[in-house]
């Protein structure tokens, strides 16, 4: 009875602590798909159009153009980028590809998804997708792991006939993330996220006493700030493991210590 009471009290105490972990494991909130969503794309890394996760961005262009967007991704997230390209009524076979780069402009590999697809002659549209590896809070300098910061989407056609060059196309892209939680947590974090220009801005503010601000090439960031995933369910499971180990020790002691009464000694012993 005493052990049951202790266990109930421990579970009630852990209830509020488990709530943030549950929130971290849920998908990231979607931004509004209203009129605020971008309707154009950049033509290079420096001119990439910034989008929030969950926004359905659109753009019109011509076959042969490079279309660029950028979005923020924080530690513990597994981003998935999807794109749809609406093609002209008449066209030859075309192969389209979507690439994702991190803040250092390193091309990130896709875990799964149709990153490259060929649209047969007369096909109305082609769908592309790329799911990245989980973004890590810290990594070795030589590694190519995804890190917190700005991510760039590049959409382009790989092979094109001369007759199709310059024909109008309409593209739509969307970036979403799944929060992985404590299974992706690491011991360490970056001093600054990989956002182009953020290190230059920080150094300028330190040198001038905060009186001047250098331009940051990407101003977009997660809704609740960078490194928002400092809390993970690994904390909760570690605490639960410790509590269960303590309860097992108490239970083992209670079972092996006996009744606690001294045994009767026979007379004359």
Short mmCIF file of C-alpha atoms in Angstrom, two decimals:
data_model
loop_
_atom_site.label_atom_id
_atom_site.label_comp_id
_atom_site.label_asym_id
_atom_site.label_seq_id
_atom_site.Cartn_x
_atom_site.Cartn_y
_atom_site.Cartn_z
CA UNK A 1 0.00 0.00 0.00
CA UNK A 2 2.84 2.37 0.89
CA UNK A 3 4.66 1.68 -2.41
CA UNK A 4 1.47 2.32 -4.39
CA UNK A 5 1.00 5.67 -2.64
CA UNK A 6 4.59 6.72 -3.41
CA UNK A 7 4.24 5.69 -7.07
CA UNK A 8 1.02 7.69 -7.46
CA UNK A 9 2.66 10.78 -5.96
CA UNK A 10 5.64 10.46 -8.30
CA UNK A 11 3.45 10.12 -11.40
CA UNK A 12 1.44 13.19 -10.37
CA UNK A 13 4.67 15.15 -9.91
CA UNK A 14 5.95 14.10 -13.33
CA UNK A 15 2.70 15.06 -15.04
CA UNK A 16 3.56 18.77 -15.56
CA UNK A 17 7.09 17.85 -16.65
CA UNK A 18 5.84 15.46 -19.31
CA UNK A 19 3.64 18.10 -20.89
CA UNK A 20 6.46 20.05 -22.63
CA UNK A 21 7.86 16.80 -24.00
CA UNK A 22 4.52 15.93 -25.50
CA UNK A 23 4.42 19.34 -27.10
CA UNK A 24 7.90 18.84 -28.58
CA UNK A 25 6.93 15.52 -30.16
CA UNK A 26 3.95 16.97 -32.01
CA UNK A 27 4.28 18.35 -35.54
CA UNK A 28 5.30 21.97 -35.78
CA UNK A 29 2.36 24.39 -36.12
CA UNK A 30 1.43 25.37 -39.64
CA UNK A 31 1.56 28.95 -40.74
CA UNK A 32 -1.38 30.58 -42.43
CA UNK A 33 -1.84 29.78 -46.10
CA UNK A 34 -3.59 33.08 -46.75
CA UNK A 35 -2.64 36.01 -48.92
CA UNK A 36 0.57 36.59 -46.92
CA UNK A 37 2.21 33.56 -48.56
CA UNK A 38 4.93 34.55 -51.07
CA UNK A 39 3.99 34.54 -54.74
CA UNK A 40 7.48 34.82 -56.24
CA UNK A 41 10.82 33.03 -56.07
CA UNK A 42 14.42 34.17 -56.08
CA UNK A 43 16.93 33.39 -58.80
CA UNK A 44 19.96 32.72 -56.54
CA UNK A 45 20.90 31.93 -52.95
CA UNK A 46 21.19 35.62 -52.10
CA UNK A 47 17.78 36.48 -53.54
CA UNK A 48 15.93 33.40 -52.26
CA UNK A 49 12.37 34.16 -51.17
CA UNK A 50 11.87 33.56 -47.44
CA UNK A 51 8.95 31.36 -46.39
CA UNK A 52 7.71 30.09 -43.05
CA UNK A 53 7.26 26.42 -42.40
CA UNK A 54 3.72 25.47 -43.27
CA UNK A 55 3.30 28.20 -45.92
CA UNK A 56 2.31 27.26 -49.45
CA UNK A 57 4.53 29.52 -51.56
CA UNK A 58 3.91 29.91 -55.29
CA UNK A 59 5.83 31.39 -58.19
CA UNK A 60 5.57 31.75 -61.95
CA UNK A 61 8.61 31.36 -64.15
CA UNK A 62 9.96 29.94 -67.35
CA UNK A 63 11.44 26.55 -68.09
CA UNK A 64 15.17 26.82 -67.67
CA UNK A 65 14.99 29.21 -64.69
CA UNK A 66 16.42 28.42 -61.26
CA UNK A 67 13.85 29.08 -58.53
CA UNK A 68 15.01 29.58 -54.91
CA UNK A 69 13.22 29.74 -51.55
CA UNK A 70 14.56 29.64 -47.99
CA UNK A 71 13.07 28.55 -44.65
CA UNK A 72 14.32 28.08 -41.06
CA UNK A 73 14.81 24.68 -39.42
CA UNK A 74 15.76 24.16 -35.77
CA UNK A 75 17.38 21.32 -33.84
CA UNK A 76 15.26 18.20 -33.46
CA UNK A 77 13.19 18.85 -36.60
CA UNK A 78 13.05 16.61 -39.65
CA UNK A 79 12.11 18.89 -42.58
CA UNK A 80 10.15 17.69 -45.59
CA UNK A 81 10.03 19.86 -48.71
CA UNK A 82 7.37 19.28 -51.36
CA UNK A 83 7.02 20.97 -54.73
CA UNK A 84 4.52 20.83 -57.57
CA UNK A 85 5.31 22.15 -61.05
CA UNK A 86 2.43 22.81 -63.46
CA UNK A 87 3.68 22.44 -67.00
CA UNK A 88 2.40 23.97 -70.27
CA UNK A 89 -0.24 22.13 -72.28
CA UNK A 90 2.25 20.95 -74.88
CA UNK A 91 5.82 20.01 -74.05
CA UNK A 92 8.37 17.28 -74.58
CA UNK A 93 9.65 15.03 -71.82
CA UNK A 94 11.22 16.99 -68.95
CA UNK A 95 13.12 15.97 -65.80
CA UNK A 96 12.66 18.23 -62.77
CA UNK A 97 14.65 18.17 -59.54
CA UNK A 98 14.40 19.75 -56.10
CA UNK A 99 17.56 20.29 -54.02
CA UNK A 100 17.90 21.46 -50.41
CA UNK A 101 21.00 23.25 -49.09
CA UNK A 102 21.88 24.30 -45.55
CA UNK A 103 23.16 27.69 -44.34
CA UNK A 104 26.69 26.82 -45.51
CA UNK A 105 25.26 26.00 -48.95
CA UNK A 106 26.03 22.33 -48.53
CA UNK A 107 23.65 20.13 -50.47
CA UNK A 108 21.77 17.90 -48.05
CA UNK A 109 20.89 14.34 -48.95
CA UNK A 110 17.28 13.21 -48.93
CA UNK A 111 16.37 10.31 -46.65
CA UNK A 112 13.45 9.51 -48.89
CA UNK A 113 11.11 11.14 -51.37
CA UNK A 114 10.97 11.61 -55.13
CA UNK A 115 13.65 14.28 -55.44
CA UNK A 116 13.88 13.88 -59.23
CA UNK A 117 11.04 13.03 -61.56
CA UNK A 118 10.53 12.91 -65.28
CA UNK A 119 7.33 14.32 -66.76
CA UNK A 120 6.38 12.52 -69.93
CA UNK A 121 5.24 14.42 -72.99
CA UNK A 122 1.92 16.18 -72.35
CA UNK A 123 1.95 15.60 -68.55
CA UNK A 124 0.11 18.41 -66.79
CA UNK A 125 2.16 18.51 -63.58
CA UNK A 126 4.99 16.86 -61.71
CA UNK A 127 5.28 16.38 -57.92
CA UNK A 128 8.59 16.32 -56.05
CA UNK A 129 9.48 15.67 -52.40
CA UNK A 130 12.58 15.53 -50.22
CA UNK A 131 12.72 14.52 -46.54
CA UNK A 132 16.00 15.50 -44.89
CA UNK A 133 17.76 13.90 -41.97
CA UNK A 134 16.95 15.20 -38.50
CA UNK A 135 18.55 18.57 -37.77
CA UNK A 136 21.20 18.18 -35.06
CA UNK A 137 22.03 20.79 -32.43
CA UNK A 138 25.76 20.15 -32.88
CA UNK A 139 28.07 18.16 -35.15
CA UNK A 140 31.73 17.54 -35.88
CA UNK A 141 33.30 20.15 -38.22
CA UNK A 142 34.08 17.49 -40.82
CA UNK A 143 30.57 16.02 -40.83
CA UNK A 144 27.81 16.92 -43.26
CA UNK A 145 24.97 16.70 -40.74
CA UNK A 146 22.02 19.11 -41.01
CA UNK A 147 22.42 21.91 -38.45
CA UNK A 148 20.05 24.65 -37.20
CA UNK A 149 19.73 27.64 -39.49
CA UNK A 150 18.51 28.69 -42.92
CA UNK A 151 17.75 26.06 -45.54
CA UNK A 152 17.52 26.78 -49.26
CA UNK A 153 15.21 25.12 -51.77
CA UNK A 154 16.27 25.07 -55.42
CA UNK A 155 13.86 23.94 -58.11
CA UNK A 156 15.05 23.46 -61.67
CA UNK A 157 14.70 21.35 -64.81
CA UNK A 158 17.61 19.10 -65.71
CA UNK A 159 17.07 18.31 -69.37
CA UNK A 160 15.17 20.50 -71.77
CA UNK A 161 14.66 20.63 -75.48
CA UNK A 162 15.21 23.88 -77.35
CA UNK A 163 11.52 24.06 -78.25
CA UNK A 164 10.50 24.02 -74.56
CA UNK A 165 13.01 26.61 -73.41
CA UNK A 166 11.31 29.69 -71.97
CA UNK A 167 7.79 28.24 -71.79
CA UNK A 168 5.77 29.42 -68.76
CA UNK A 169 5.49 27.18 -65.71
CA UNK A 170 3.87 27.60 -62.30
CA UNK A 171 5.49 26.17 -59.17
CA UNK A 172 4.33 25.77 -55.59
CA UNK A 173 6.50 24.67 -52.65
CA UNK A 174 5.89 23.90 -49.00
CA UNK A 175 8.25 23.03 -46.14
CA UNK A 176 7.04 21.20 -43.04
CA UNK A 177 8.85 19.54 -40.15
CA UNK A 178 8.24 16.70 -37.76
CA UNK A 179 9.64 17.14 -34.24
CA UNK A 180 11.64 14.01 -33.46
CA UNK A 181 12.22 14.66 -29.73
CA UNK A 182 14.80 13.23 -27.37
CA UNK A 183 15.94 10.42 -29.68
CA UNK A 184 17.77 13.05 -31.76
CA UNK A 185 19.20 15.04 -28.83
CA UNK A 186 22.99 15.49 -28.64
CA UNK A 187 25.33 16.91 -26.02
CA UNK A 188 26.29 20.27 -27.48
CA UNK A 189 24.93 23.19 -29.46
CA UNK A 190 26.10 25.77 -31.98
CA UNK A 191 27.05 29.24 -30.77
CA UNK A 192 24.94 30.70 -33.59
CA UNK A 193 22.55 29.11 -36.09
CA UNK A 194 23.75 28.83 -39.68
CA UNK A 195 22.00 31.97 -40.86
CA UNK A 196 23.98 33.97 -43.48
CA UNK A 197 25.21 37.22 -41.97
CA UNK A 198 24.29 36.52 -38.35
CA UNK A 199 27.92 36.13 -37.20
CA UNK A 200 28.90 39.38 -38.93
CA UNK A 201 25.99 41.19 -37.28
CA UNK A 202 26.91 39.87 -33.82
CA UNK A 203 30.55 40.91 -34.17
CA UNK A 204 29.56 44.41 -35.31
CA UNK A 205 27.21 44.87 -32.37
CA UNK A 206 29.90 43.75 -29.89
CA UNK A 207 32.54 46.04 -31.36
CA UNK A 208 30.34 49.14 -31.43
CA UNK A 209 28.64 48.60 -28.12
CA UNK A 210 25.40 47.67 -29.85
CA UNK A 211 25.09 51.05 -31.55
CA UNK A 212 25.12 49.69 -35.10
CA UNK A 213 23.61 46.64 -36.70
CA UNK A 214 24.96 44.82 -39.72
CA UNK A 215 22.53 43.39 -42.24
CA UNK A 216 21.57 39.76 -41.77
CA UNK A 217 21.00 38.12 -45.14
CA UNK A 218 18.16 36.00 -43.76
CA UNK A 219 15.74 37.51 -41.26
CA UNK A 220 13.37 34.59 -40.86
CA UNK A 221 13.51 32.31 -37.81
CA UNK A 222 11.32 29.71 -36.03
CA UNK A 223 8.16 30.98 -34.37
CA UNK A 224 9.49 30.55 -30.82
CA UNK A 225 13.11 31.41 -31.57
CA UNK A 226 16.24 29.42 -32.27
CA UNK A 227 17.18 26.43 -30.13
CA UNK A 228 13.55 26.24 -29.06
CA UNK A 229 13.92 22.48 -28.70
CA UNK A 230 16.26 22.58 -25.69
CA UNK A 231 13.65 20.54 -23.81
CA UNK A 232 13.22 16.96 -24.99
CA UNK A 233 11.44 13.89 -23.74
CA UNK A 234 14.83 12.39 -22.90
CA UNK A 235 14.70 14.41 -19.66
CA UNK A 236 11.36 12.86 -18.72
CA UNK A 237 12.37 9.28 -19.50
CA UNK A 238 15.62 9.72 -17.55
CA UNK A 239 13.65 10.96 -14.52
CA UNK A 240 11.12 8.13 -14.83
CA UNK A 241 13.94 5.58 -15.05
CA UNK A 242 15.52 6.96 -11.89
CA UNK A 243 12.21 6.92 -10.03
CA UNK A 244 11.44 3.35 -11.08
CA UNK A 245 14.90 2.23 -10.00
CA UNK A 246 14.35 3.84 -6.59
CA UNK A 247 10.93 2.21 -6.25
CA UNK A 248 12.40 -1.15 -7.19
CA UNK A 249 14.97 -0.74 -4.42
CA UNK A 250 12.31 0.18 -1.87
CA UNK A 251 10.13 -2.74 -2.94
CA UNK A 252 13.01 -5.20 -2.79
CA UNK A 253 13.91 -4.04 0.69
CA UNK A 254 10.29 -4.33 1.85
CA UNK A 255 10.07 -7.90 0.56
CA UNK A 256 13.34 -9.14 2.03
CA UNK A 257 13.50 -7.46 5.43
CA UNK A 258 10.83 -9.73 6.98
CA UNK A 259 8.22 -8.77 9.58
CA UNK A 260 10.67 -6.75 11.67
CA UNK A 261 9.87 -8.66 14.91
CA UNK A 262 12.73 -10.40 16.74
CA UNK A 263 12.51 -14.18 16.68
CA UNK A 264 11.68 -15.88 19.99
CA UNK A 265 14.72 -17.36 21.66
CA UNK A 266 14.12 -20.78 23.30
CA UNK A 267 14.63 -20.87 27.08
CA UNK A 268 18.05 -21.96 28.17
CA UNK A 269 19.65 -21.18 24.82
#
